mmCIF file of C-alpha atoms in Angstrom:
data_model
loop_
_atom_site.group_PDB
_atom_site.id
_atom_site.type_symbol
_atom_site.label_atom_id
_atom_site.label_comp_id
_atom_site.label_asym_id
_atom_site.label_seq_id
_atom_site.Cartn_x
_atom_site.Cartn_y
_atom_site.Cartn_z
ATOM 1 C CA THR Y 540 26.934 50.843 76.432
ATOM 2 C CA ASP Y 541 25.032 53.836 78.132
ATOM 3 C CA GLY Y 542 26.299 53.526 81.469
ATOM 4 C CA LYS Y 543 22.923 52.238 83.057
ATOM 5 C CA ILE Y 544 22.299 48.912 84.638
ATOM 6 C CA VAL Y 545 18.987 47.545 85.041
ATOM 7 C CA VAL Y 546 18.401 45.077 87.362
ATOM 8 C CA ASP Y 547 15.300 42.683 86.763
ATOM 9 C CA ALA Y 548 12.994 41.288 90.070
ATOM 10 C CA GLN Y 549 15.510 38.167 90.444
ATOM 11 C CA GLY Y 550 18.829 39.978 90.570
ATOM 12 C CA LYS Y 551 19.480 39.370 86.778
ATOM 13 C CA GLU Y 552 21.299 42.133 84.935
ATOM 14 C CA LEU Y 553 20.240 43.820 82.199
ATOM 15 C CA LYS Y 554 22.040 46.007 79.426
ATOM 16 C CA PHE Y 555 20.888 47.805 76.364
ATOM 17 C CA PHE Y 556 23.540 48.026 72.991
ATOM 18 C CA ASP Y 557 22.912 50.449 70.167
ATOM 19 C CA VAL Y 558 22.357 48.767 66.891
ATOM 20 C CA GLN Y 559 24.356 51.337 64.857
ATOM 21 C CA ASP Y 560 26.915 51.260 67.354
ATOM 22 C CA GLY Y 561 27.451 47.599 66.938
ATOM 23 C CA PHE Y 562 27.072 47.278 63.403
ATOM 24 C CA GLY Y 563 30.131 49.990 63.368
ATOM 25 C CA LEU Y 564 32.017 47.692 65.138
ATOM 26 C CA VAL Y 565 30.907 44.875 62.133
ATOM 27 C CA LEU Y 566 32.670 47.882 59.771
ATOM 28 C CA LEU Y 567 35.837 48.116 61.770
ATOM 29 C CA ARG Y 568 36.376 43.962 61.576
ATOM 30 C CA GLN Y 569 35.414 43.964 57.689
ATOM 31 C CA ALA Y 570 37.885 46.632 57.708
ATOM 32 C CA GLY Y 571 40.780 44.875 59.331
ATOM 33 C CA ILE Y 572 40.869 46.600 62.107
ATOM 34 C CA LYS Y 573 41.350 44.918 65.414
ATOM 35 C CA THR Y 574 38.232 45.819 68.378
ATOM 36 C CA ALA Y 575 38.287 45.444 71.940
ATOM 37 C CA ILE Y 576 36.576 45.821 75.133
ATOM 38 C CA LEU Y 577 37.952 46.741 78.281
ATOM 39 C CA SER Y 578 35.266 46.965 81.438
ATOM 40 C CA ALA Y 579 36.068 47.498 85.464
ATOM 41 C CA ARG Y 580 32.969 45.070 85.642
ATOM 42 C CA SER Y 581 31.779 41.783 84.558
ATOM 43 C CA SER Y 582 28.657 41.396 82.745
ATOM 44 C CA PRO Y 583 27.255 38.396 80.614
ATOM 45 C CA ALA Y 584 25.107 40.648 78.864
ATOM 46 C CA VAL Y 585 28.532 42.562 77.429
ATOM 47 C CA ALA Y 586 30.341 38.944 76.819
ATOM 48 C CA ALA Y 587 27.256 37.884 74.722
ATOM 49 C CA ARG Y 588 26.849 41.362 72.740
ATOM 50 C CA ALA Y 589 31.096 41.155 72.226
ATOM 51 C CA GLU Y 590 30.710 37.430 71.008
ATOM 52 C CA ASP Y 591 27.701 38.013 68.478
ATOM 53 C CA LEU Y 592 29.911 40.797 67.262
ATOM 54 C CA LYS Y 593 33.218 38.891 66.806
ATOM 55 C CA ILE Y 594 35.040 41.149 68.722
ATOM 56 C CA ASP Y 595 38.595 40.253 68.889
ATOM 57 C CA LYS Y 596 39.484 40.592 72.544
ATOM 58 C CA ILE Y 597 36.911 41.283 75.257
ATOM 59 C CA CYS Y 598 38.748 42.064 79.034
ATOM 60 C CA GLN Y 599 36.269 42.165 81.555
ATOM 61 C CA ASP Y 600 37.126 42.987 85.368
ATOM 62 C CA ALA Y 601 39.649 45.135 83.856
ATOM 63 C CA TYR Y 602 41.184 47.394 86.661
ATOM 64 C CA PRO Y 603 43.742 48.927 86.654
ATOM 65 C CA LYS Y 604 42.657 49.081 82.947
ATOM 66 C CA SER Y 605 46.246 50.328 82.416
ATOM 67 C CA ASP Y 606 47.671 46.960 83.387
ATOM 68 C CA VAL Y 607 45.795 44.916 80.836
ATOM 69 C CA TYR Y 608 45.296 47.778 77.852
ATOM 70 C CA ALA Y 609 49.147 47.030 78.353
ATOM 71 C CA ARG Y 610 48.889 43.198 78.135
ATOM 72 C CA LEU Y 611 46.141 43.710 75.214
ATOM 73 C CA ILE Y 612 48.700 45.830 73.079
ATOM 74 C CA ARG Y 613 51.790 43.750 73.412
ATOM 75 C CA GLU Y 614 49.123 40.568 72.301
ATOM 76 C CA PHE Y 615 47.923 42.427 69.355
ATOM 77 C CA GLY Y 616 51.178 43.951 68.403
ATOM 78 C CA LEU Y 617 50.393 47.041 68.406
ATOM 79 C CA MET Y 618 51.724 50.730 69.297
ATOM 80 C CA ASP Y 619 50.249 53.496 71.772
ATOM 81 C CA GLU Y 620 49.712 55.626 68.684
ATOM 82 C CA LYS Y 621 48.058 53.221 66.519
ATOM 83 C CA VAL Y 622 44.687 52.796 69.265
ATOM 84 C CA CYS Y 623 42.301 54.560 69.580
ATOM 85 C CA PHE Y 624 40.110 54.558 73.071
ATOM 86 C CA VAL Y 625 36.533 55.323 73.616
ATOM 87 C CA ALA Y 626 36.308 56.532 77.300
ATOM 88 C CA ASP Y 627 33.684 57.700 79.806
ATOM 89 C CA ASP Y 628 34.666 57.547 83.543
ATOM 90 C CA LEU Y 629 37.651 58.124 85.393
ATOM 91 C CA PRO Y 630 38.875 54.585 85.310
ATOM 92 C CA ASP Y 631 39.641 55.334 81.696
ATOM 93 C CA LEU Y 632 42.396 57.846 82.338
ATOM 94 C CA ALA Y 633 45.321 56.510 82.252
ATOM 95 C CA VAL Y 634 44.624 54.704 79.290
ATOM 96 C CA LEU Y 635 43.042 57.644 77.225
ATOM 97 C CA LYS Y 636 46.669 59.739 78.264
ATOM 98 C CA ARG Y 637 48.781 56.872 76.328
ATOM 99 C CA VAL Y 638 46.892 56.480 73.217
ATOM 100 C CA GLY Y 639 46.838 58.046 69.532
ATOM 101 C CA LEU Y 640 43.367 58.787 69.742
ATOM 102 C CA ALA Y 641 41.828 59.279 72.864
ATOM 103 C CA VAL Y 642 38.084 59.641 72.645
ATOM 104 C CA ALA Y 643 35.403 60.998 75.317
ATOM 105 C CA VAL Y 644 31.909 60.197 74.512
ATOM 106 C CA SER Y 645 29.634 63.525 75.262
ATOM 107 C CA ASN Y 646 28.278 62.051 78.417
ATOM 108 C CA ALA Y 647 32.021 61.988 79.890
ATOM 109 C CA VAL Y 648 32.733 63.237 83.269
ATOM 110 C CA ALA Y 649 35.070 66.572 82.836
ATOM 111 C CA GLU Y 650 38.446 64.805 83.377
ATOM 112 C CA VAL Y 651 37.922 62.411 80.513
ATOM 113 C CA LYS Y 652 37.008 65.297 78.468
ATOM 114 C CA LYS Y 653 39.776 66.957 79.283
ATOM 115 C CA ALA Y 654 41.878 64.254 78.541
ATOM 116 C CA ALA Y 655 40.615 63.488 74.924
ATOM 117 C CA HIS Y 656 41.767 64.539 71.851
ATOM 118 C CA TYR Y 657 37.945 64.225 70.234
ATOM 119 C CA ILE Y 658 34.524 64.178 72.295
ATOM 120 C CA THR Y 659 31.367 62.765 70.384
ATOM 121 C CA ALA Y 660 28.369 64.430 69.222
ATOM 122 C CA CYS Y 661 26.654 61.396 70.641
ATOM 123 C CA ARG Y 662 26.358 60.003 73.999
ATOM 124 C CA GLY Y 663 28.282 56.673 74.832
ATOM 125 C CA GLY Y 664 25.285 54.009 74.213
ATOM 126 C CA ASP Y 665 23.822 56.143 71.727
ATOM 127 C CA GLY Y 666 25.930 56.496 68.674
ATOM 128 C CA ALA Y 667 29.195 57.312 70.054
ATOM 129 C CA VAL Y 668 31.428 54.113 68.839
ATOM 130 C CA ARG Y 669 29.497 54.417 65.319
ATOM 131 C CA GLU Y 670 30.803 57.960 65.184
ATOM 132 C CA VAL Y 671 34.053 57.178 66.055
ATOM 133 C CA VAL Y 672 34.228 54.453 63.797
ATOM 134 C CA GLU Y 673 32.990 56.267 61.024
ATOM 135 C CA LEU Y 674 35.493 59.276 61.548
ATOM 136 C CA ILE Y 675 38.496 56.121 61.965
ATOM 137 C CA LEU Y 676 37.429 54.901 58.611
ATOM 138 C CA LYS Y 677 36.553 58.225 56.751
ATOM 139 C CA ALA Y 678 40.295 59.375 57.759
ATOM 140 C CA GLN Y 679 41.942 55.794 56.216
ATOM 141 C CA GLY Y 680 39.756 56.036 53.247
ATOM 142 C CA LYS Y 681 37.785 53.060 53.902
ATOM 143 C CA TRP Y 682 34.605 54.875 53.908
ATOM 144 C CA LYS Y 683 33.951 54.866 49.770
ATOM 145 C CA ASN Y 684 34.787 51.317 49.916
ATOM 146 C CA ILE Y 685 32.210 50.131 52.886
ATOM 147 C CA LEU Y 686 29.519 52.765 51.102
ATOM 148 C CA ALA Y 687 29.788 50.965 47.708
ATOM 149 C CA ARG Y 688 29.456 47.223 49.629
ATOM 150 C CA THR Y 689 26.549 48.356 51.311
ATOM 151 C CA GLY Y 690 24.357 50.254 49.097
#
């Protein structure tokens, strides 16, 4: 997401999601790549969006994220070097330093950008996830098949 939280007059939390980011996550699933959301907060809106996109695992109230991440990769049977993690703020740093592809969104805090292997051109919640998805799928040689299937 873009990191913004909108609260209506009744105290209900609203979030905005980028459609192209969402479709990127669908493309990952179709390519056989597992996806997960690790959030230090809990949000019904994020849970609903994750379910809609068929995200493999959503971990909310994930703090410290490094502990939740360790359980998650054991569950998925993955090694750190096979994981891409997209980050924006300080609670992400411990995980960012472990993974094979550490990504900071362009509006991430300076410390996260410094720890990243790649900094997106797009802001978080505004195409950054899609940018990373395309980078991964192209690197794995899967992008041409996706284009052939969709176009």
